[in-house]
CSV table of C-alpha atoms in Angstrom, one decimal:
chain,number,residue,atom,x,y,z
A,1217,UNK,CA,10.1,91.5,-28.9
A,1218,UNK,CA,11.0,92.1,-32.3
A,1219,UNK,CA,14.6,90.5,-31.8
A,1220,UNK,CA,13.2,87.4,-30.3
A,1221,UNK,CA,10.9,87.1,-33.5
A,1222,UNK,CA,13.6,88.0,-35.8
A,1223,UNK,CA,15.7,85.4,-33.6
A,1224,UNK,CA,12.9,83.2,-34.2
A,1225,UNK,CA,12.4,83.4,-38.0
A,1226,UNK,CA,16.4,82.4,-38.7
A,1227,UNK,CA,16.4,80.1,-36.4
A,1228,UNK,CA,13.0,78.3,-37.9
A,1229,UNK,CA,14.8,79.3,-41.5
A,1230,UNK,CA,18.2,77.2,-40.5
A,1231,UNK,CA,16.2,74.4,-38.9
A,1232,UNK,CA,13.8,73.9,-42.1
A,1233,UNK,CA,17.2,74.0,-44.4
A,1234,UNK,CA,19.3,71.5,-42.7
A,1235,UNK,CA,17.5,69.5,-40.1
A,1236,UNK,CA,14.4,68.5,-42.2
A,1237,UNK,CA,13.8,64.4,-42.6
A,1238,UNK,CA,13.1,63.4,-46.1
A,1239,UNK,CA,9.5,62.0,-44.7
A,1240,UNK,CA,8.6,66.2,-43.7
A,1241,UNK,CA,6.3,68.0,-45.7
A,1242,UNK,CA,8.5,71.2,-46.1
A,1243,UNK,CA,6.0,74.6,-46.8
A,1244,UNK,CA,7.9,78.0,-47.5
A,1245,UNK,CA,7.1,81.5,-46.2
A,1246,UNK,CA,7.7,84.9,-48.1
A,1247,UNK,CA,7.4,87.6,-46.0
A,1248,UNK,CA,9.5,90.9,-44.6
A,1249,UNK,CA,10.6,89.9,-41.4
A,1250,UNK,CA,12.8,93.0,-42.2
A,1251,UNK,CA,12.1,96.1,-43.6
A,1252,UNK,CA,9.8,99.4,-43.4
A,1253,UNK,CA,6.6,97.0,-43.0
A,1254,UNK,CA,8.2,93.9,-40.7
A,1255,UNK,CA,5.8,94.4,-38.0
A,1256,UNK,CA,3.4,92.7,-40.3
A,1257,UNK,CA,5.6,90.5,-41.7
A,1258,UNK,CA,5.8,89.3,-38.1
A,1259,UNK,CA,2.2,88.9,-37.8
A,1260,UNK,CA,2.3,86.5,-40.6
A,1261,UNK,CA,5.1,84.3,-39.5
A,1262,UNK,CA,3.1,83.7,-36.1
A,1263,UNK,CA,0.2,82.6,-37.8
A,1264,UNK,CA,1.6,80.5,-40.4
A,1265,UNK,CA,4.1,79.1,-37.3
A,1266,UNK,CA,0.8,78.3,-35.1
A,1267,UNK,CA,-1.2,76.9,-38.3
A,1268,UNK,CA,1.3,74.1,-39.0
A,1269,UNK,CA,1.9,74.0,-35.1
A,1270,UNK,CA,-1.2,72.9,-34.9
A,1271,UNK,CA,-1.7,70.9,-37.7
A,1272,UNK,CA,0.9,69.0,-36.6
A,1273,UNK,CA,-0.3,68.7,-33.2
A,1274,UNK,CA,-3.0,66.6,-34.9
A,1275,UNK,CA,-1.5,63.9,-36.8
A,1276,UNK,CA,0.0,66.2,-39.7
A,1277,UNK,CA,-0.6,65.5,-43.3
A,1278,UNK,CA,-1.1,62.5,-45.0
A,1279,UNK,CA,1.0,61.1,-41.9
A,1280,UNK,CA,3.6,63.7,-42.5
A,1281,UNK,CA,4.7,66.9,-40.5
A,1282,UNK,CA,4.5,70.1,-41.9
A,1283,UNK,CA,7.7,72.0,-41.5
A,1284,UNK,CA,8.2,75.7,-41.8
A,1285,UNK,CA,10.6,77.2,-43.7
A,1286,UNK,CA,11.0,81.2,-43.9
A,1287,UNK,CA,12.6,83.2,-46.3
A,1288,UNK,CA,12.3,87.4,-46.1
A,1289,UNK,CA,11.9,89.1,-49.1
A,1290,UNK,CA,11.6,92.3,-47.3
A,1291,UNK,CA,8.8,93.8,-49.6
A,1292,UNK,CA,10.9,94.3,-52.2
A,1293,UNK,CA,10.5,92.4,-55.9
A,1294,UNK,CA,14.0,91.3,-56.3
A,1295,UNK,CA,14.4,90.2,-53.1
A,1296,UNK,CA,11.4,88.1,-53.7
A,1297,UNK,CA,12.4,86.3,-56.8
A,1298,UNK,CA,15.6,85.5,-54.6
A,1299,UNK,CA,13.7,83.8,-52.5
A,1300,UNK,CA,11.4,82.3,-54.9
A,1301,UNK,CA,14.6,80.5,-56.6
A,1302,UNK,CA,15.8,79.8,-53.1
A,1303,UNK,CA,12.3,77.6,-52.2
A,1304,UNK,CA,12.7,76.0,-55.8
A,1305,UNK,CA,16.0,74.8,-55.2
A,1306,UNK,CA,14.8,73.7,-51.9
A,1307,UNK,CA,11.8,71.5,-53.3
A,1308,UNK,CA,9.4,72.8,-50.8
A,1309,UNK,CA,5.8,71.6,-51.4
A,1310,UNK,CA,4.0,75.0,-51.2
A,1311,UNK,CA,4.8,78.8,-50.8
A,1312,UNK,CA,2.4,80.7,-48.2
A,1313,UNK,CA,3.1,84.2,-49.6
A,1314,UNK,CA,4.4,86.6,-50.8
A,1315,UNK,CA,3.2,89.1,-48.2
A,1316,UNK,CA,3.0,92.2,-50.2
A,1317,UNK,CA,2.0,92.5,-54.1
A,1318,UNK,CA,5.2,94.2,-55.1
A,1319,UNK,CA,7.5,90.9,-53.6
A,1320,UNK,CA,4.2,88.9,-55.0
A,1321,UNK,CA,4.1,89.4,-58.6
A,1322,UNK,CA,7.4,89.0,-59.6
A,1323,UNK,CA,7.4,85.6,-57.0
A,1324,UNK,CA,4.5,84.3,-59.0
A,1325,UNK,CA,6.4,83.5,-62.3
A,1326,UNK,CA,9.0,82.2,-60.8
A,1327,UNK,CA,6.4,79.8,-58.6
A,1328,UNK,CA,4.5,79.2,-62.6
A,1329,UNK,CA,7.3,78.6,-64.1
A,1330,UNK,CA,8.9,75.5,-61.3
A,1331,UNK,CA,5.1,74.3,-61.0
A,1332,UNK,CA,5.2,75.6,-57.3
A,1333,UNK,CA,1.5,76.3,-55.1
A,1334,UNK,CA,1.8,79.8,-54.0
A,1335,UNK,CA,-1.1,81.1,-51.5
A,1336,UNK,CA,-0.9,84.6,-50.7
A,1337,UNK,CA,-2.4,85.7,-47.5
A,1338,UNK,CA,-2.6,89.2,-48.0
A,1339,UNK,CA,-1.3,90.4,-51.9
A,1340,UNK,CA,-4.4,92.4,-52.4
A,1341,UNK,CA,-3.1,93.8,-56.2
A,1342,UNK,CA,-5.7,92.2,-59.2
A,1343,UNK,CA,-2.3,91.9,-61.3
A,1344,UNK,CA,-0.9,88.8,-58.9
A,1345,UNK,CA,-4.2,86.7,-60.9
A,1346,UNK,CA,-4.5,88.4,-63.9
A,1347,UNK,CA,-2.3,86.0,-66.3
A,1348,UNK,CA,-4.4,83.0,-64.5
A,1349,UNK,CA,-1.5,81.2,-63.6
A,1350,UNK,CA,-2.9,78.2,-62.6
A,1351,UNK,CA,-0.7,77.4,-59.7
A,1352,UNK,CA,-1.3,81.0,-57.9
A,1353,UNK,CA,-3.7,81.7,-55.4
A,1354,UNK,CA,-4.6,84.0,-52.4
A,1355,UNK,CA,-7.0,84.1,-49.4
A,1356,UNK,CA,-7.8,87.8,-49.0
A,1357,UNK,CA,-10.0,90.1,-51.7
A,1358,UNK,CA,-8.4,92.5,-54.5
A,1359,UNK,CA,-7.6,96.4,-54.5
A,1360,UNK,CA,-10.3,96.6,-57.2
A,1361,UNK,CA,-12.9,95.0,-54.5
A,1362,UNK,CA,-11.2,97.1,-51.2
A,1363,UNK,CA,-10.6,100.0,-53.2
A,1364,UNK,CA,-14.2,100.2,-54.1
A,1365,UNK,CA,-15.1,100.6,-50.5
A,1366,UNK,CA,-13.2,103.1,-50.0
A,1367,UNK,CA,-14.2,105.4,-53.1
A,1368,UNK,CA,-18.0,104.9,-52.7
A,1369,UNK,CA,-16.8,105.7,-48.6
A,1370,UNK,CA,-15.7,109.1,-50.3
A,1371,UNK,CA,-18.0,110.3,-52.8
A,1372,UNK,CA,-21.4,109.5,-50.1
A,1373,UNK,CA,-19.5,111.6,-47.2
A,1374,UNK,CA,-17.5,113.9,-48.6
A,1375,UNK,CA,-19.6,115.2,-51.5
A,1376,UNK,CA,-18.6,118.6,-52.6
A,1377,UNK,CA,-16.1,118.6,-50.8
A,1378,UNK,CA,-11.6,118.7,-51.6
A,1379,UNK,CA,-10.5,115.1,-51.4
A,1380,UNK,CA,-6.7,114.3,-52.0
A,1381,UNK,CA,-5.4,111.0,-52.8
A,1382,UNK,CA,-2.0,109.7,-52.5
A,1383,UNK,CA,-0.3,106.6,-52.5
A,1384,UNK,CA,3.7,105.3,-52.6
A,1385,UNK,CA,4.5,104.2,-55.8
A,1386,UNK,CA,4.2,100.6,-55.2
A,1387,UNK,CA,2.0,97.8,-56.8
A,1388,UNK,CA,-0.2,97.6,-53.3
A,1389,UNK,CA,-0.7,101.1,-52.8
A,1390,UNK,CA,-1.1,102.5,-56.3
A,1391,UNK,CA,-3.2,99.9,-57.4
A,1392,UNK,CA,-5.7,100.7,-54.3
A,1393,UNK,CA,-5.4,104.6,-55.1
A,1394,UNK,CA,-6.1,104.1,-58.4
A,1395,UNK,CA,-9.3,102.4,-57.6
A,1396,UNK,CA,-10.0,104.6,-55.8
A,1397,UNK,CA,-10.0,107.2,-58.0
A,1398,UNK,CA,-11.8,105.4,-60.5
A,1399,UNK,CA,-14.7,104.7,-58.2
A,1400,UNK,CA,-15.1,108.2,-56.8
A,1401,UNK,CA,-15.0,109.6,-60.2
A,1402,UNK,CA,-17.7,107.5,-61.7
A,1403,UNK,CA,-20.0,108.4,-58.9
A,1404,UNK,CA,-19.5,111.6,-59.8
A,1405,UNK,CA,-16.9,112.5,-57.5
A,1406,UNK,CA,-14.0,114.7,-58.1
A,1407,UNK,CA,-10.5,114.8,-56.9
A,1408,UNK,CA,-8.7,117.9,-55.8
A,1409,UNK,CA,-5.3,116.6,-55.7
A,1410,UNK,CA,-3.6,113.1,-56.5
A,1411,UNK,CA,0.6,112.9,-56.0
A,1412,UNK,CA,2.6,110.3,-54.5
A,1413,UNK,CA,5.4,110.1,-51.9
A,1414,UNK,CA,8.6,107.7,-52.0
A,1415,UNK,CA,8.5,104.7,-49.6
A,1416,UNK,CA,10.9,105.2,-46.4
A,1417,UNK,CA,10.2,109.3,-46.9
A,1418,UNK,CA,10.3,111.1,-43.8
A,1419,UNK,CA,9.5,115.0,-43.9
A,1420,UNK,CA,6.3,115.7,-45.9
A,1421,UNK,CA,6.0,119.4,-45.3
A,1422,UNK,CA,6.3,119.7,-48.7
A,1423,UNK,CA,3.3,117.8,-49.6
A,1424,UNK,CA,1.2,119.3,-46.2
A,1425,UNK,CA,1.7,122.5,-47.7
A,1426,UNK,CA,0.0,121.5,-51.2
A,1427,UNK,CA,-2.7,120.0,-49.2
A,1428,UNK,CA,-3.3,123.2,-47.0
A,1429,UNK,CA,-3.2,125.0,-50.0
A,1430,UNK,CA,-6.0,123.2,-52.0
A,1431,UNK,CA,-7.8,123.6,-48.6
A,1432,UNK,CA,-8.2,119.3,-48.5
A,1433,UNK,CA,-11.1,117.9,-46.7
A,1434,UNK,CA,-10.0,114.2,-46.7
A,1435,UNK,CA,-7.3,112.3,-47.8
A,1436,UNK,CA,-7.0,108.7,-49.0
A,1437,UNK,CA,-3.7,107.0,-48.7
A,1438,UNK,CA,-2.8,103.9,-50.9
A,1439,UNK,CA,0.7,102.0,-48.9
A,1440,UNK,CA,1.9,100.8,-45.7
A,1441,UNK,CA,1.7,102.7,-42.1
A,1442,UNK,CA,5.3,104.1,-41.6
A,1443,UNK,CA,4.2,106.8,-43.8
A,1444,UNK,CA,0.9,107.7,-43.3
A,1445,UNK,CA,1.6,108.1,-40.1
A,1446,UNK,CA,4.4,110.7,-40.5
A,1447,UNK,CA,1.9,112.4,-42.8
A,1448,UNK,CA,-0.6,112.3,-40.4
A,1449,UNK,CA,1.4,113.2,-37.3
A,1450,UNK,CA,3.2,115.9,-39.5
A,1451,UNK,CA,-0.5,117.2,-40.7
A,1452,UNK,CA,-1.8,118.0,-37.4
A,1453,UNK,CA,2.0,119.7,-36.1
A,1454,UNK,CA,1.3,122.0,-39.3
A,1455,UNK,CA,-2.8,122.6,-38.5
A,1456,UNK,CA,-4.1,120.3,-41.2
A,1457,UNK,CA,-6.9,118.0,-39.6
A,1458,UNK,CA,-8.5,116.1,-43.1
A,1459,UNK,CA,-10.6,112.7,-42.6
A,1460,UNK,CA,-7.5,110.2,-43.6
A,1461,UNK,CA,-8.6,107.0,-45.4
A,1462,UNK,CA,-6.4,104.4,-46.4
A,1463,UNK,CA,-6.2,100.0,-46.8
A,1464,UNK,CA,-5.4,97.6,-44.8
A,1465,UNK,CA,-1.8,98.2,-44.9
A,1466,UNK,CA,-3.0,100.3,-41.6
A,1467,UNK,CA,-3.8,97.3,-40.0
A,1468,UNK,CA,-1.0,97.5,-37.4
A,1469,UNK,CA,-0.2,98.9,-33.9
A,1470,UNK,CA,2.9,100.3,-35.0
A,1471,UNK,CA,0.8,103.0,-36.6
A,1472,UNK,CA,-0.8,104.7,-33.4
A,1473,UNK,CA,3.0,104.2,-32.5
A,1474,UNK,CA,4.0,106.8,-34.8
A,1475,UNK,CA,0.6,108.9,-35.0
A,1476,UNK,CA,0.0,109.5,-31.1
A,1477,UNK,CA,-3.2,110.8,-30.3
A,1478,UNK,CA,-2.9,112.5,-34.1
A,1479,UNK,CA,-4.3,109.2,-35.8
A,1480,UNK,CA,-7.2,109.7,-33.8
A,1481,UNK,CA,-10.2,108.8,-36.4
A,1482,UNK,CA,-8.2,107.5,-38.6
A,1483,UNK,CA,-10.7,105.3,-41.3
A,1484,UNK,CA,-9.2,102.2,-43.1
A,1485,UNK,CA,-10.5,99.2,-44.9
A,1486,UNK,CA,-9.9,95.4,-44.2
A,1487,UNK,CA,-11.8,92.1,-44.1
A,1488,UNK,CA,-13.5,91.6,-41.3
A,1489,UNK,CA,-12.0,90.8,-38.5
A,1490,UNK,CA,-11.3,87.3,-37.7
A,1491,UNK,CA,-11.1,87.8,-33.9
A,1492,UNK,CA,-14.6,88.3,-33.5
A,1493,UNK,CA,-15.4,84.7,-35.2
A,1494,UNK,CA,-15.6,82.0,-32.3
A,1495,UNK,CA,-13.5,79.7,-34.7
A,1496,UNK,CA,-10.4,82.1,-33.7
A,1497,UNK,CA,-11.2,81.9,-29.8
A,1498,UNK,CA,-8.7,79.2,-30.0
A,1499,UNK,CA,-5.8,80.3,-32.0
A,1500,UNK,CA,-5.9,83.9,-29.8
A,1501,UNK,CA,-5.6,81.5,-26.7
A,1502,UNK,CA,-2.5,79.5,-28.0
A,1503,UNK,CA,-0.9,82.7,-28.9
A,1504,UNK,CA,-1.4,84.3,-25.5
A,1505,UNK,CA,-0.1,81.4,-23.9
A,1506,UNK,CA,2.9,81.3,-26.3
A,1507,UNK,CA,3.2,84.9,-24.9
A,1508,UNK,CA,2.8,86.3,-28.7
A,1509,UNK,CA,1.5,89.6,-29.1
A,1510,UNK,CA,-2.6,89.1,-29.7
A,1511,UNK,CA,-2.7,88.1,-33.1
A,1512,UNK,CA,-4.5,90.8,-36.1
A,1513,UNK,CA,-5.5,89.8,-39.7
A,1514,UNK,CA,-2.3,89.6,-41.1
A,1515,UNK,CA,-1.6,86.1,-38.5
A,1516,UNK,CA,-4.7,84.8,-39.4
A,1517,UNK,CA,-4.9,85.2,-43.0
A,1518,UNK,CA,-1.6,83.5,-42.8
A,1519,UNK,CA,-2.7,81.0,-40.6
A,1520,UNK,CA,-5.6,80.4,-42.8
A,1521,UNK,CA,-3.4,79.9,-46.3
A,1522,UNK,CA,-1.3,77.1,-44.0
A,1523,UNK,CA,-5.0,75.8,-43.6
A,1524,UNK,CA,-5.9,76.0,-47.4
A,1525,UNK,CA,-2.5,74.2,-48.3
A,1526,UNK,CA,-3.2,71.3,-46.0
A,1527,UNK,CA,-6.5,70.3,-46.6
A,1528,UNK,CA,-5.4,70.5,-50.3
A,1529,UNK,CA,-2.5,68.5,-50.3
A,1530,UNK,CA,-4.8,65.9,-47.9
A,1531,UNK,CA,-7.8,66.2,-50.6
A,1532,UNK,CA,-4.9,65.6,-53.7
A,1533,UNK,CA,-3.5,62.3,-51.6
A,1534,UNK,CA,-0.1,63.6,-52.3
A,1535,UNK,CA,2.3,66.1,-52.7
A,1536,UNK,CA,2.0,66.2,-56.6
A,1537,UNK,CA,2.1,70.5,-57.2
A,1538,UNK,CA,0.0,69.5,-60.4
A,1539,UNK,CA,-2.6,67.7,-58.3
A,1540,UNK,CA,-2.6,70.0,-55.4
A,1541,UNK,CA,-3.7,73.1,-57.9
A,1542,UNK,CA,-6.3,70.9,-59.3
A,1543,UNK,CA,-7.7,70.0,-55.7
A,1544,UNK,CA,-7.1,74.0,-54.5
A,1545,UNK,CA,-9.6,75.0,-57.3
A,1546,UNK,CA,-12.0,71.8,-57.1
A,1547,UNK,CA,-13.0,72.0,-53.6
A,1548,UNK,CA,-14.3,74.1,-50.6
A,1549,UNK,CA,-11.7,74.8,-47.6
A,1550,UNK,CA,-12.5,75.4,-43.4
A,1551,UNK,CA,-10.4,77.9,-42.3
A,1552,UNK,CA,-9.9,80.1,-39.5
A,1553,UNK,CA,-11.1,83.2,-41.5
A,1554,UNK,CA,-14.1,81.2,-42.8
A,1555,UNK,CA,-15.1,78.8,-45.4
A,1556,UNK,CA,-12.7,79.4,-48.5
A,1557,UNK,CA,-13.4,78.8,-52.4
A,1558,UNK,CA,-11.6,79.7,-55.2
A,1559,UNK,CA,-12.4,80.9,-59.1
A,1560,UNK,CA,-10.8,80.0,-62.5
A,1561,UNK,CA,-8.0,82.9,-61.5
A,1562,UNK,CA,-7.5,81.8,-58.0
A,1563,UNK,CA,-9.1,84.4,-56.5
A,1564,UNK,CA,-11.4,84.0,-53.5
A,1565,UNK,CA,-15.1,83.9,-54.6
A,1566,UNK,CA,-16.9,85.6,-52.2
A,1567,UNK,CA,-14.4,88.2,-50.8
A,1568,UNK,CA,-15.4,91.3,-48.2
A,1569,UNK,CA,-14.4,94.4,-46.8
A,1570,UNK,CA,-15.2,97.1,-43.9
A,1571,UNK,CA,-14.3,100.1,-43.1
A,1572,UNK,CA,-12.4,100.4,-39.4
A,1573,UNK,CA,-11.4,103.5,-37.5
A,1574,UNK,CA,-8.9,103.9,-34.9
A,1575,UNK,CA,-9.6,105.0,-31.7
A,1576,UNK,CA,-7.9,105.4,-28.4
A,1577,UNK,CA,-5.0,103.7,-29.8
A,1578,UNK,CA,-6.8,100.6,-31.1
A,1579,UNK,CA,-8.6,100.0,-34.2
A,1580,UNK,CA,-12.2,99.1,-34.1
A,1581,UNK,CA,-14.9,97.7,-37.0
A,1582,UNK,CA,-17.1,100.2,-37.7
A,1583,UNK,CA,-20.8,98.6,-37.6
A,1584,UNK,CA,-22.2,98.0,-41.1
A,1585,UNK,CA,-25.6,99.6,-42.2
């Protein structure tokens, strides 16, 4: 499967650089489609590819198809300024993306800076809207909003007890752990260990052993899945068996993949689902019958900033970037994920978050008291 997708995504890429009429409505994607988190890059090409599928299906905008274009940035920030130059130079009208904060941030100016729309669907760090660029936006909440979840999660269940946390070094995951931090600490919370690991690591025995040492109770971990679940998986091999927390970077099936029956209870935050909403009934039943894999938040979300794009560029009457930033913060948006409104910063106004826990090999929302 992840071939054909792969297959998929140059195939889209070469079609939206070379076949596109002048009349098309040409929207760019910045995602990983490779690299240590691709599985949710994938995710968010199939929702973007079924939004403007769809969109399409029903007349377009402002008479015009939508067209698709992908570029991977692979997570990484100079990859993502590569490809940020790359959509400049291809006047595209809009950028869904960048799909992680590290590739976003740097993205951004380069977006600011050509007067490009950028929508991230899932860039969760508060520095992609801190300079207010009026051009960037995103549909999902902020580390400082998840992150708070997580910490208050912490200091009501594991008072008194040894909490480690840990993140990867990156603008995603040390943003949230730092948050978390933060918020556990001011409810008078205190943490027994905090160190990071390096992105693509692979034997944490090292870091088990610290853990084991400081007798650790729970452990809250700010990245992306590969490596929580070798930390997890490696935990339990070595007789360590904490409470691990971590963001919605564990929002994929490639984590029980790696973890096995270890990531058992497993907690993690995210917004809430959008498969439970009967708005979605619909896009899960065109991705079955495309015979794509069910589709998680990161398709949504995706499919959602598609949705936010072309109701602003049909509210702006044109394809004006200028105009289209103006009607992105004046008005109100449907979407898939729910009714959508942005602030001064570009930030969602009324975001949310949950806390979910993996079970039997699936993730689950946990009810909310």
């Amino acid at each position: 499967m992840r071939l054909t997708v792969l297959s998929f995504v140059s195939a889209t890429a070469l079609l939206a650089g070379f076949g596109t009429a002048q009349a098309d409505i040409v929207i760019g994607l910045g995602t990983a489609t490779t690299g240590p988190v691709a599985a949710l890059g994938e995710q968010s090409v199939y929702g973007a590819k079924q939004a403007v599928a769809d969109i399409n299906a029903k007349g377009g905008v402002l008479g015009q198809k939508l067209v698709l274009k992908v570029g991977d940035d692979a997570c990484d920030p100079r990859q993502a300024v590569a490809v940020a130059n790359q959509f400049v130079r291809d006047q595209v009208t809009a950028v869904v993306g960048h799909l992680c904060s590290g590739a976003s941030i740097p993205a951004a100016d380069v977006y600011q800076e050509e007067s490009v729309v950028m929508v991230s669907p899932t860039a969760t760090n508060p520095l992609l809207t801190a300079k207010g660029y009026p051009t960037i936006f995103r549909v999902c909440g902020r580390d400082d909003q998840q992150g708070v979840v997580a910490g208050n999660y912490l200091a009501q269940n594991f008072k008194g007890k040894n909490i480690a946390v840990l993140d990867d070094k990156q603008a995603y995951g040390k943003g949230l752990a730092d948050v978390v931090v933060e918020t556990l600490e001011k409810a008078g919370g205190k943490v027994a260990y905090r160190g990071s690991v390096t992105a693509g690591e692979k034997d944490f025995s090292a870091l088990i052993t610290s853990l084991k040492d400081k007798n650790i109770d729970a452990v809250y971990y700010g990245g992306y899945h590969p490596e929580l679940g070798l930390i997890v998986r490696q935990a339990q091999e070595q007789g360590l068996k904490p409470q691990f927390i971590a963001g919605d970077g564990l929002n994929n099936q490639e984590y029980w993949s790696i973890t096995g029956p270890a990531g058992e209870g497993t907690l993690y935050t995210d917004s809430p689902s959008a498969a439970s909403d009967p708005k979605a009934q619909e896009l899960i039943a065109s991705f079955k019958k495309a015979g794509l894999p069910e589709p998680g938040n990161f398709a949504f979300y995706s499919y959602a900033a598609v949705q936010v794009i072309a109701q602003g560029l049909q509210k702006s009457g044109g394809t004006d970037s200028g105009k289209l930033a103006k009607a992105l913060h004046a008005n109100s948006f449907d979407t898939v994920v729910g009714p959508i409104e942005f602030d001064k910063k570009g930030d969602i106004v009324k975001p949310n978050y949950v806390m979910y826990v993996w079970s039997n090999g699936q993730p689950k929302m946990i009810a909310q008291k």
